């Protein structure tokens, strides 16, 4: 049997076609389809030589090689994929599926059947598994669906097909029998995950470009949140690979690829505290240092465990908080105590663990009050530098309680739930498929939201996500000053209706994503918000700082300072004749109030209204990675930084410093000057010009 396993398309970051090969390979590597590779390893263990096709890569090649005109001219990706597979002959094509790209996957499956009518076209993965019957009834080119975990089912199926025997008795299959689509019994769960072979990463070359290598840690979740499909798919039986097994796999990756940072795949790792501790202790006892990220619930973790995880190399945790409303927590059966959730985000920040604070809006029962609570949770988490809040609009995943409850009132419009819409450009055929089969493509529909207008919901989501990226601290300041960020958002909506013509007919999501939005918003804050603010000085200081950072981001140059090469190498020793210069991108601004104090108060949620009028200077720059850096300068540092302009030597600066009679009590002026210069170098504000 010649078997070809095909990943589900998931790389929406490639969409604009402008991504270079290096970045593309990294993106695709990090999206390595662990399920497909696990199946390939099982087949290899049986002596087969399966091939793995990464549809993300095929898509990338199509984007790269076709010109934009062609792309819009009917030569869509599906036909390209069809010609890609036309002269690749296999007996078995197995396609993995996920809701977001299911229409596309089905169209590719149809192409495969057209080119290779005698080959078996089989679907598996989280989406096909739950809409198996409806899919096979609607699409005759699908021969079979393998439901659920497939490491035991697939080899049996391949054997049956090779020997032309009936697969009917194999558990975990959906197939046609006498004109009917029928299911065999469910396949038993794989209880001992250590028994699975190491995934066939050698069949997926892009994996070597990963920053964080994906390794499966376990399956199943005992909880039953109403929007989630995991407990349905991997069921509620929680399983983990043993620490020894995980560490052996991590070592193997390190040896083969030189990568020691991992994305440990499991929806919910921290169910059993003892097992998390055992994993951490094993990592600590091991002679190599590994870094890793995982998923957790905030009620299955506490500060002690977080501290241990950080020590054992944990650098990122995905927290599905879902809603900031205590009422909605109960309705969606998530049941988190939100104060504790906030506290876990704080603890992670303390131990420098990055947290994805994942929130959703658009639940059917959600009122404006609930939405305000979610927006507040989102913005409150910005107080922690290591927190990365996310907000998406609910997509009713097939076969989840929420989808089943609302299946007769799902709506399809352009305002689709974004969970499944992002990414693949949809062709007309996709729209037709989706419109014709809500039971198969439910995640492209929206559930009714009777208490909140969907346009409002969507705009608030776009505002918060882009606002966080462009003016993180200002957003927090506005939230704190106005009482809830939604109030500030509504004022902005009012202002932009009167002042921004593009809002009447444009694509709002596109508007929020482009550079004009932060500039417009800062103007709104200056002209409309500050005059009525309770804390005008603090907000003004925040606006000026964000404006300067935006300027840096948009590449505006600071004339003379950026034209030359300046070294920030701290090993180069200074002599009296060393010339100094500002490092490229450094910019100094005046703000009307103590910025450090404002940030302190934001972190503690203390009032901003009594911040005194006390102008300070800030040195601002962006790191090579684009991260903003803001330093409040003491009067001495500000003076010295000014003296470093114009390529003066250390000696010249010291002479000028003495003339200006700057005093540091108890420290001789020449020493104070040298120490100040060294500090500015350490802070990466000045360096030695290279020419
Ligand atoms: C890692 C992950 C991601 C990664 C992507 C990884 C990748 N390779 O592309 C990222 C973070 C990008 C991601 C994004 C999204 N994800 Co996701 N993701 C996961 C997660 C946590 C793990 C996937 C995994 O590797 N599992 C481990 C392997 C072993 O399992 P598996 O892939 O399911 O494979 C097994 C079986 O399914 C089967 N199988 C799989 N393929 C095939 C093919 C054949 C032929 C056969 C026979 C069998 C078979 O056999 C495999 C071995 O047993 C799952 C949840 C989960 N625990 O699985 C969600 C999950 C797959 N994601 C989900 C969703 C909804 C999304 C998003 C739409 C979310 C969003 N808000 O945008 C996006 C869509 C991405 C896109 N742009 O299209 C849902 C899918 C639900 C559905 N009905 O399709 C899941 C199940 C989460 C959930 N709880 O609901 N995701
Ligand atoms: S959302 Fe998380 S905790 Fe809830 S059922 Fe899904 S995986 Fe489990």
CSV table of N, CA and C in Angstrom, one decimal, residues 409-546:
chain,number,residue,atom,x,y,z
A,409,UNK,N,-30.7,28.0,15.2
A,409,UNK,CA,-30.8,29.5,15.1
A,409,UNK,C,-29.4,30.1,14.7
A,410,UNK,N,-28.6,29.2,14.1
A,410,UNK,CA,-27.3,29.7,13.7
A,410,UNK,C,-27.5,30.7,12.5
A,411,UNK,N,-26.6,31.8,12.5
A,411,UNK,CA,-26.8,32.7,11.4
A,411,UNK,C,-25.5,32.8,10.6
A,412,UNK,N,-25.7,32.9,9.3
A,412,UNK,CA,-24.5,33.0,8.4
A,412,UNK,C,-24.6,34.4,7.8
A,413,UNK,N,-23.6,35.2,8.0
A,413,UNK,CA,-23.5,36.5,7.4
A,413,UNK,C,-22.0,36.8,7.3
A,414,UNK,N,-21.7,38.0,6.8
A,414,UNK,CA,-20.3,38.4,6.6
A,414,UNK,C,-19.6,38.5,8.0
A,415,UNK,N,-20.5,38.7,9.0
A,415,UNK,CA,-20.0,38.9,10.3
A,415,UNK,C,-19.8,37.6,11.0
A,416,UNK,N,-19.1,36.6,10.3
A,416,UNK,CA,-19.0,35.3,10.9
A,416,UNK,C,-18.1,35.3,12.1
A,417,UNK,N,-18.3,34.3,12.9
A,417,UNK,CA,-17.5,34.1,14.1
A,417,UNK,C,-16.1,34.0,13.6
A,418,UNK,N,-15.1,34.7,14.2
A,418,UNK,CA,-13.8,34.7,13.6
A,418,UNK,C,-12.9,33.5,14.0
A,419,UNK,N,-13.4,32.7,14.8
A,419,UNK,CA,-12.5,31.6,15.2
A,419,UNK,C,-12.2,30.7,14.0
A,420,UNK,N,-13.1,30.6,13.1
A,420,UNK,CA,-12.8,29.7,12.0
A,420,UNK,C,-12.7,30.5,10.7
A,421,UNK,N,-12.7,31.7,10.7
A,421,UNK,CA,-12.8,32.5,9.5
A,421,UNK,C,-11.4,32.9,9.1
A,422,UNK,N,-10.5,33.2,10.1
A,422,UNK,CA,-9.2,33.7,9.8
A,422,UNK,C,-8.4,32.8,8.9
A,423,UNK,N,-7.6,33.4,8.1
A,423,UNK,CA,-6.7,32.5,7.3
A,423,UNK,C,-7.1,32.3,5.9
A,424,UNK,N,-7.7,31.2,5.6
A,424,UNK,CA,-7.8,30.9,4.2
A,424,UNK,C,-8.8,31.8,3.5
A,425,UNK,N,-8.3,32.3,2.4
A,425,UNK,CA,-9.2,33.1,1.6
A,425,UNK,C,-10.3,32.2,1.1
A,426,UNK,N,-11.5,32.6,1.3
A,426,UNK,CA,-12.6,31.7,0.8
A,426,UNK,C,-13.0,32.0,-0.6
A,427,UNK,N,-13.2,30.9,-1.3
A,427,UNK,CA,-13.6,31.0,-2.7
A,427,UNK,C,-15.2,30.9,-2.6
A,428,UNK,N,-15.8,31.2,-3.8
A,428,UNK,CA,-17.2,31.1,-3.9
A,428,UNK,C,-17.7,29.7,-3.5
A,429,UNK,N,-17.0,28.7,-4.0
A,429,UNK,CA,-17.4,27.4,-3.7
A,429,UNK,C,-17.5,27.1,-2.2
A,430,UNK,N,-16.5,27.7,-1.4
A,430,UNK,CA,-16.5,27.5,0.0
A,430,UNK,C,-17.8,28.1,0.6
A,431,UNK,N,-18.1,29.3,0.1
A,431,UNK,CA,-19.4,29.9,0.7
A,431,UNK,C,-20.6,29.1,0.4
A,432,UNK,N,-20.6,28.5,-0.8
A,432,UNK,CA,-21.8,27.7,-1.2
A,432,UNK,C,-21.8,26.4,-0.3
A,433,UNK,N,-20.7,25.8,0.0
A,433,UNK,CA,-20.7,24.6,0.8
A,433,UNK,C,-21.1,25.0,2.2
A,434,UNK,N,-20.6,26.1,2.7
A,434,UNK,CA,-20.9,26.5,4.1
A,434,UNK,C,-22.4,26.8,4.2
A,435,UNK,N,-22.9,27.5,3.2
A,435,UNK,CA,-24.3,27.9,3.3
A,435,UNK,C,-25.3,26.7,3.2
A,436,UNK,N,-24.8,25.7,2.4
A,436,UNK,CA,-25.7,24.5,2.2
A,436,UNK,C,-25.6,23.6,3.4
A,437,UNK,N,-24.6,23.6,4.2
A,437,UNK,CA,-24.5,22.6,5.2
A,437,UNK,C,-24.1,23.2,6.6
A,438,UNK,N,-25.0,23.8,7.3
A,438,UNK,CA,-24.7,24.4,8.6
A,438,UNK,C,-24.3,23.3,9.6
A,439,UNK,N,-24.9,22.1,9.4
A,439,UNK,CA,-24.5,21.0,10.3
A,439,UNK,C,-23.1,20.5,10.2
A,440,UNK,N,-22.5,20.8,9.0
A,440,UNK,CA,-21.1,20.4,8.8
A,440,UNK,C,-20.1,21.5,9.2
A,441,UNK,N,-20.6,22.7,8.8
A,441,UNK,CA,-19.6,23.9,8.9
A,441,UNK,C,-20.1,24.9,9.9
A,442,UNK,N,-20.6,24.4,11.1
A,442,UNK,CA,-21.2,25.3,12.0
A,442,UNK,C,-20.3,26.4,12.5
A,443,UNK,N,-19.0,26.1,12.5
A,443,UNK,CA,-18.1,27.1,13.1
A,443,UNK,C,-18.0,28.3,12.3
A,444,UNK,N,-18.5,28.3,11.0
A,444,UNK,CA,-18.5,29.5,10.2
A,444,UNK,C,-19.7,30.4,10.5
A,445,UNK,N,-20.6,29.9,11.3
A,445,UNK,CA,-21.9,30.5,11.6
A,445,UNK,C,-21.7,31.3,13.0
A,446,UNK,N,-22.7,32.1,13.2
A,446,UNK,CA,-22.7,32.7,14.6
A,446,UNK,C,-23.9,32.3,15.3
A,447,UNK,N,-23.7,32.2,16.6
A,447,UNK,CA,-24.9,32.0,17.5
A,447,UNK,C,-25.6,33.3,17.7
A,448,UNK,N,-26.9,33.3,18.0
A,448,UNK,CA,-27.5,34.5,18.3
A,448,UNK,C,-27.0,35.2,19.5
A,449,UNK,N,-26.8,36.5,19.5
A,449,UNK,CA,-26.3,37.3,20.6
A,449,UNK,C,-27.4,38.4,20.9
A,450,UNK,N,-28.5,38.0,21.5
A,450,UNK,CA,-29.6,39.0,21.6
A,450,UNK,C,-29.4,40.2,22.4
A,451,UNK,N,-28.4,40.2,23.3
A,451,UNK,CA,-28.2,41.3,24.2
A,451,UNK,C,-27.1,42.3,23.8
A,452,UNK,N,-26.3,41.8,22.8
A,452,UNK,CA,-25.2,42.7,22.4
A,452,UNK,C,-25.2,42.7,20.9
A,453,UNK,N,-25.1,43.9,20.3
A,453,UNK,CA,-25.0,43.9,18.8
A,453,UNK,C,-23.7,43.3,18.3
A,454,UNK,N,-23.8,42.5,17.3
A,454,UNK,CA,-22.5,41.8,16.9
A,454,UNK,C,-21.5,42.8,16.3
A,455,UNK,N,-22.0,43.9,15.7
A,455,UNK,CA,-21.1,44.9,15.1
A,455,UNK,C,-20.3,45.5,16.3
A,456,UNK,N,-21.0,45.8,17.4
A,456,UNK,CA,-20.3,46.4,18.5
A,456,UNK,C,-19.3,45.4,19.1
A,457,UNK,N,-19.7,44.2,19.1
A,457,UNK,CA,-18.8,43.1,19.7
A,457,UNK,C,-17.5,43.0,18.8
A,458,UNK,N,-17.7,43.0,17.5
A,458,UNK,CA,-16.6,42.9,16.6
A,458,UNK,C,-15.6,44.1,16.7
A,459,UNK,N,-16.3,45.3,16.7
A,459,UNK,CA,-15.4,46.5,16.8
A,459,UNK,C,-14.7,46.6,18.1
A,460,UNK,N,-15.3,46.2,19.2
A,460,UNK,CA,-14.6,46.2,20.5
A,460,UNK,C,-13.5,45.2,20.4
A,461,UNK,N,-13.7,44.1,19.9
A,461,UNK,CA,-12.6,43.1,19.7
A,461,UNK,C,-11.4,43.7,18.9
A,462,UNK,N,-11.7,44.3,17.8
A,462,UNK,CA,-10.7,44.8,16.9
A,462,UNK,C,-9.9,46.0,17.7
A,463,UNK,N,-10.7,46.8,18.4
A,463,UNK,CA,-10.2,47.9,19.1
A,463,UNK,C,-9.2,47.4,20.2
A,464,UNK,N,-9.7,46.4,21.0
A,464,UNK,CA,-8.8,46.0,22.1
A,464,UNK,C,-7.5,45.3,21.6
A,465,UNK,N,-7.7,44.4,20.6
A,465,UNK,CA,-6.5,43.7,20.1
A,465,UNK,C,-5.5,44.6,19.5
A,466,UNK,N,-5.9,45.5,18.7
A,466,UNK,CA,-5.0,46.5,18.0
A,466,UNK,C,-4.5,47.5,19.0
A,467,UNK,N,-5.4,47.9,19.9
A,467,UNK,CA,-5.0,48.9,20.9
A,467,UNK,C,-3.9,48.4,21.8
A,468,UNK,N,-4.0,47.1,22.1
A,468,UNK,CA,-3.0,46.5,23.0
A,468,UNK,C,-1.7,46.5,22.3
A,469,UNK,N,-1.7,46.2,21.0
A,469,UNK,CA,-0.4,46.1,20.2
A,469,UNK,C,0.2,47.5,20.1
A,470,UNK,N,-0.7,48.5,19.9
A,470,UNK,CA,-0.1,49.8,19.6
A,470,UNK,C,0.1,50.8,20.8
A,471,UNK,N,-0.8,50.6,21.8
A,471,UNK,CA,-0.6,51.6,22.9
A,471,UNK,C,-1.1,50.9,24.2
A,472,UNK,N,-0.3,49.9,24.6
A,472,UNK,CA,-0.6,49.0,25.7
A,472,UNK,C,-0.9,49.7,27.0
A,473,UNK,N,0.0,50.6,27.4
A,473,UNK,CA,-0.1,51.2,28.7
A,473,UNK,C,-1.2,52.3,28.7
A,474,UNK,N,-1.4,53.0,27.6
A,474,UNK,CA,-2.4,54.0,27.5
A,474,UNK,C,-3.8,53.3,27.6
A,475,UNK,N,-3.9,52.1,27.0
A,475,UNK,CA,-5.2,51.4,27.1
A,475,UNK,C,-5.5,51.1,28.6
A,476,UNK,N,-4.5,50.7,29.3
A,476,UNK,CA,-4.6,50.4,30.7
A,476,UNK,C,-5.0,51.7,31.5
A,477,UNK,N,-4.3,52.8,31.1
A,477,UNK,CA,-4.5,54.1,31.8
A,477,UNK,C,-6.0,54.5,31.6
A,478,UNK,N,-6.5,54.3,30.3
A,478,UNK,CA,-7.9,54.8,30.0
A,478,UNK,C,-8.9,53.9,30.8
A,479,UNK,N,-8.6,52.6,30.9
A,479,UNK,CA,-9.4,51.7,31.6
A,479,UNK,C,-9.5,52.1,33.1
A,480,UNK,N,-8.4,52.4,33.6
A,480,UNK,CA,-8.3,52.8,35.0
A,480,UNK,C,-9.0,54.1,35.3
A,481,UNK,N,-8.8,55.1,34.4
A,481,UNK,CA,-9.3,56.4,34.6
A,481,UNK,C,-10.8,56.5,34.3
A,482,UNK,N,-11.3,55.7,33.3
A,482,UNK,CA,-12.7,55.8,33.0
A,482,UNK,C,-13.5,54.9,33.8
A,483,UNK,N,-12.9,53.9,34.5
A,483,UNK,CA,-13.7,52.9,35.2
A,483,UNK,C,-13.9,51.6,34.4
A,484,UNK,N,-14.0,51.7,33.1
A,484,UNK,CA,-14.0,50.5,32.3
A,484,UNK,C,-13.6,50.9,30.9
A,485,UNK,N,-12.8,50.1,30.3
A,485,UNK,CA,-12.3,50.5,28.9
A,485,UNK,C,-13.4,50.6,27.9
A,486,UNK,N,-14.6,49.9,28.2
A,486,UNK,CA,-15.7,50.0,27.3
A,486,UNK,C,-16.2,51.4,27.2
A,487,UNK,N,-16.2,52.2,28.4
A,487,UNK,CA,-16.6,53.6,28.4
A,487,UNK,C,-15.8,54.4,27.4
A,488,UNK,N,-14.5,54.2,27.6
A,488,UNK,CA,-13.5,55.0,26.7
A,488,UNK,C,-13.8,54.6,25.3
A,489,UNK,N,-14.0,53.3,25.0
A,489,UNK,CA,-14.3,52.8,23.7
A,489,UNK,C,-15.5,53.5,23.1
A,490,UNK,N,-16.5,53.6,23.9
A,490,UNK,CA,-17.8,54.2,23.4
A,490,UNK,C,-17.6,55.7,23.1
A,491,UNK,N,-16.8,56.4,23.9
A,491,UNK,CA,-16.5,57.8,23.6
A,491,UNK,C,-15.7,57.9,22.3
A,492,UNK,N,-14.8,57.0,22.1
A,492,UNK,CA,-14.0,56.9,20.8
A,492,UNK,C,-15.0,56.7,19.6
A,493,UNK,N,-15.9,55.8,19.8
A,493,UNK,CA,-16.9,55.5,18.7
A,493,UNK,C,-17.6,56.7,18.3
A,494,UNK,N,-18.1,57.4,19.4
A,494,UNK,CA,-18.8,58.7,19.1
A,494,UNK,C,-18.0,59.7,18.3
A,495,UNK,N,-16.7,59.8,18.8
A,495,UNK,CA,-15.8,60.8,18.2
A,495,UNK,C,-15.5,60.4,16.7
A,496,UNK,N,-15.2,59.1,16.5
A,496,UNK,CA,-14.8,58.7,15.2
A,496,UNK,C,-16.0,58.8,14.2
A,497,UNK,N,-17.2,58.6,14.7
A,497,UNK,CA,-18.4,58.8,13.8
A,497,UNK,C,-18.4,60.2,13.3
A,498,UNK,N,-18.1,61.2,14.2
A,498,UNK,CA,-18.2,62.6,13.8
A,498,UNK,C,-17.0,63.0,12.9
A,499,UNK,N,-15.8,62.4,13.2
A,499,UNK,CA,-14.6,63.0,12.7
A,499,UNK,C,-13.9,62.1,11.6
A,500,UNK,N,-14.2,60.8,11.5
A,500,UNK,CA,-13.5,60.0,10.5
A,500,UNK,C,-14.5,59.5,9.5
A,501,UNK,N,-14.3,60.1,8.3
A,501,UNK,CA,-15.2,59.7,7.2
A,501,UNK,C,-15.1,58.2,6.8
A,502,UNK,N,-13.9,57.7,6.9
A,502,UNK,CA,-13.7,56.3,6.4
A,502,UNK,C,-14.5,55.3,7.1
A,503,UNK,N,-15.0,55.7,8.3
A,503,UNK,CA,-15.8,54.7,9.1
A,503,UNK,C,-17.2,54.4,8.5
A,504,UNK,N,-17.7,55.3,7.7
A,504,UNK,CA,-19.1,55.1,7.3
A,504,UNK,C,-19.2,53.9,6.3
A,505,UNK,N,-18.2,53.7,5.5
A,505,UNK,CA,-18.4,52.6,4.5
A,505,UNK,C,-17.2,51.6,4.5
A,506,UNK,N,-16.1,51.8,5.2
A,506,UNK,CA,-14.9,51.0,5.1
A,506,UNK,C,-15.0,49.7,5.8
A,507,UNK,N,-14.0,48.8,5.6
A,507,UNK,CA,-13.9,47.6,6.4
A,507,UNK,C,-13.3,47.9,7.7
A,508,UNK,N,-14.1,47.7,8.8
A,508,UNK,CA,-13.6,48.2,10.1
A,508,UNK,C,-12.4,47.4,10.6
A,509,UNK,N,-12.5,46.1,10.4
A,509,UNK,CA,-11.4,45.2,10.9
A,509,UNK,C,-10.1,45.7,10.2
A,510,UNK,N,-10.2,45.9,8.9
A,510,UNK,CA,-9.0,46.4,8.2
A,510,UNK,C,-8.5,47.7,8.7
A,511,UNK,N,-9.4,48.6,9.0
A,511,UNK,CA,-9.1,49.9,9.5
A,511,UNK,C,-8.3,49.8,10.8
A,512,UNK,N,-8.8,49.0,11.7
A,512,UNK,CA,-8.1,48.8,13.0
A,512,UNK,C,-6.8,48.2,12.9
A,513,UNK,N,-6.6,47.4,11.9
A,513,UNK,CA,-5.3,46.7,11.7
A,513,UNK,C,-4.2,47.6,11.1
A,514,UNK,N,-4.6,48.8,10.6
A,514,UNK,CA,-3.5,49.6,9.9
A,514,UNK,C,-3.0,50.7,10.8
A,515,UNK,N,-2.0,51.4,10.3
A,515,UNK,CA,-1.3,52.3,11.1
A,515,UNK,C,-2.1,53.6,11.4
A,516,UNK,N,-3.1,53.9,10.6
A,516,UNK,CA,-3.9,55.1,10.8
A,516,UNK,C,-4.6,55.0,12.1
A,517,UNK,N,-5.0,53.8,12.5
A,517,UNK,CA,-5.9,53.7,13.7
A,517,UNK,C,-5.2,54.3,15.0
A,518,UNK,N,-4.0,53.8,15.3
A,518,UNK,CA,-3.4,54.4,16.6
A,518,UNK,C,-3.2,55.9,16.5
A,519,UNK,N,-2.8,56.4,15.3
A,519,UNK,CA,-2.7,57.9,15.2
A,519,UNK,C,-4.0,58.6,15.4
A,520,UNK,N,-5.1,58.1,14.8
A,520,UNK,CA,-6.4,58.7,15.0
A,520,UNK,C,-6.8,58.6,16.5
A,521,UNK,N,-6.5,57.4,17.1
A,521,UNK,CA,-6.9,57.3,18.4
A,521,UNK,C,-6.2,58.2,19.4
A,522,UNK,N,-4.9,58.4,19.2
A,522,UNK,CA,-4.2,59.3,20.0
A,522,UNK,C,-4.7,60.7,19.9
A,523,UNK,N,-5.1,61.1,18.7
A,523,UNK,CA,-5.7,62.4,18.4
A,523,UNK,C,-7.0,62.5,19.2
A,524,UNK,N,-7.8,61.4,19.2
A,524,UNK,CA,-9.0,61.4,20.0
A,524,UNK,C,-8.7,61.7,21.5
A,525,UNK,N,-7.7,61.0,22.0
A,525,UNK,CA,-7.4,61.1,23.4
A,525,UNK,C,-7.0,62.5,23.7
A,526,UNK,N,-6.2,63.1,22.8
A,526,UNK,CA,-5.7,64.5,23.1
A,526,UNK,C,-6.9,65.5,23.0
A,527,UNK,N,-7.7,65.3,22.0
A,527,UNK,CA,-8.7,66.4,21.8
A,527,UNK,C,-9.9,66.2,22.5
A,528,UNK,N,-10.4,64.9,22.7
A,528,UNK,CA,-11.7,64.7,23.3
A,528,UNK,C,-11.6,64.1,24.7
A,529,UNK,N,-10.7,63.2,24.8
A,529,UNK,CA,-10.7,62.4,26.1
A,529,UNK,C,-10.1,63.2,27.3
A,530,UNK,N,-8.9,63.7,27.0
A,530,UNK,CA,-8.1,64.4,28.1
A,530,UNK,C,-8.9,65.6,28.7
A,531,UNK,N,-9.5,66.4,27.9
A,531,UNK,CA,-10.2,67.6,28.6
A,531,UNK,C,-11.3,67.1,29.6
A,532,UNK,N,-11.8,65.9,29.4
A,532,UNK,CA,-12.9,65.5,30.4
A,532,UNK,C,-12.3,64.5,31.4
A,533,UNK,N,-11.0,64.2,31.3
A,533,UNK,CA,-10.5,63.1,32.1
A,533,UNK,C,-10.3,63.5,33.6
A,534,UNK,N,-10.4,62.5,34.5
A,534,UNK,CA,-10.2,62.8,35.9
A,534,UNK,C,-8.7,62.8,36.2
A,535,UNK,N,-7.8,62.3,35.3
A,535,UNK,CA,-6.4,62.3,35.5
A,535,UNK,C,-5.7,62.8,34.2
A,536,UNK,N,-5.9,64.1,33.9
A,536,UNK,CA,-5.4,64.5,32.6
A,536,UNK,C,-3.9,64.5,32.5
A,537,UNK,N,-3.2,64.7,33.6
A,537,UNK,CA,-1.7,64.7,33.5
A,537,UNK,C,-1.2,63.3,33.2
A,538,UNK,N,-1.7,62.4,33.9
A,538,UNK,CA,-1.3,61.0,33.7
A,538,UNK,C,-1.6,60.5,32.3
A,539,UNK,N,-2.8,60.8,31.8
A,539,UNK,CA,-3.2,60.4,30.5
A,539,UNK,C,-2.3,61.1,29.4
A,540,UNK,N,-2.0,62.3,29.7
A,540,UNK,CA,-1.2,63.1,28.7
A,540,UNK,C,0.2,62.5,28.6
A,541,UNK,N,0.8,62.2,29.8
A,541,UNK,CA,2.1,61.6,29.8
A,541,UNK,C,2.1,60.2,29.1
A,542,UNK,N,1.0,59.4,29.3
A,542,UNK,CA,0.9,58.1,28.6
A,542,UNK,C,0.8,58.3,27.1
A,543,UNK,N,0.0,59.3,26.7
A,543,UNK,CA,-0.2,59.6,25.3
A,543,UNK,C,1.1,60.0,24.6
A,544,UNK,N,1.8,60.9,25.3
A,544,UNK,CA,3.1,61.4,24.6
A,544,UNK,C,4.1,60.2,24.5
A,545,UNK,N,4.1,59.4,25.5
A,545,UNK,CA,5.0,58.3,25.4
A,545,UNK,C,4.6,57.3,24.3
A,546,UNK,N,3.3,57.0,24.2
A,546,UNK,CA,2.9,56.1,23.2
A,546,UNK,C,3.1,56.7,21.8
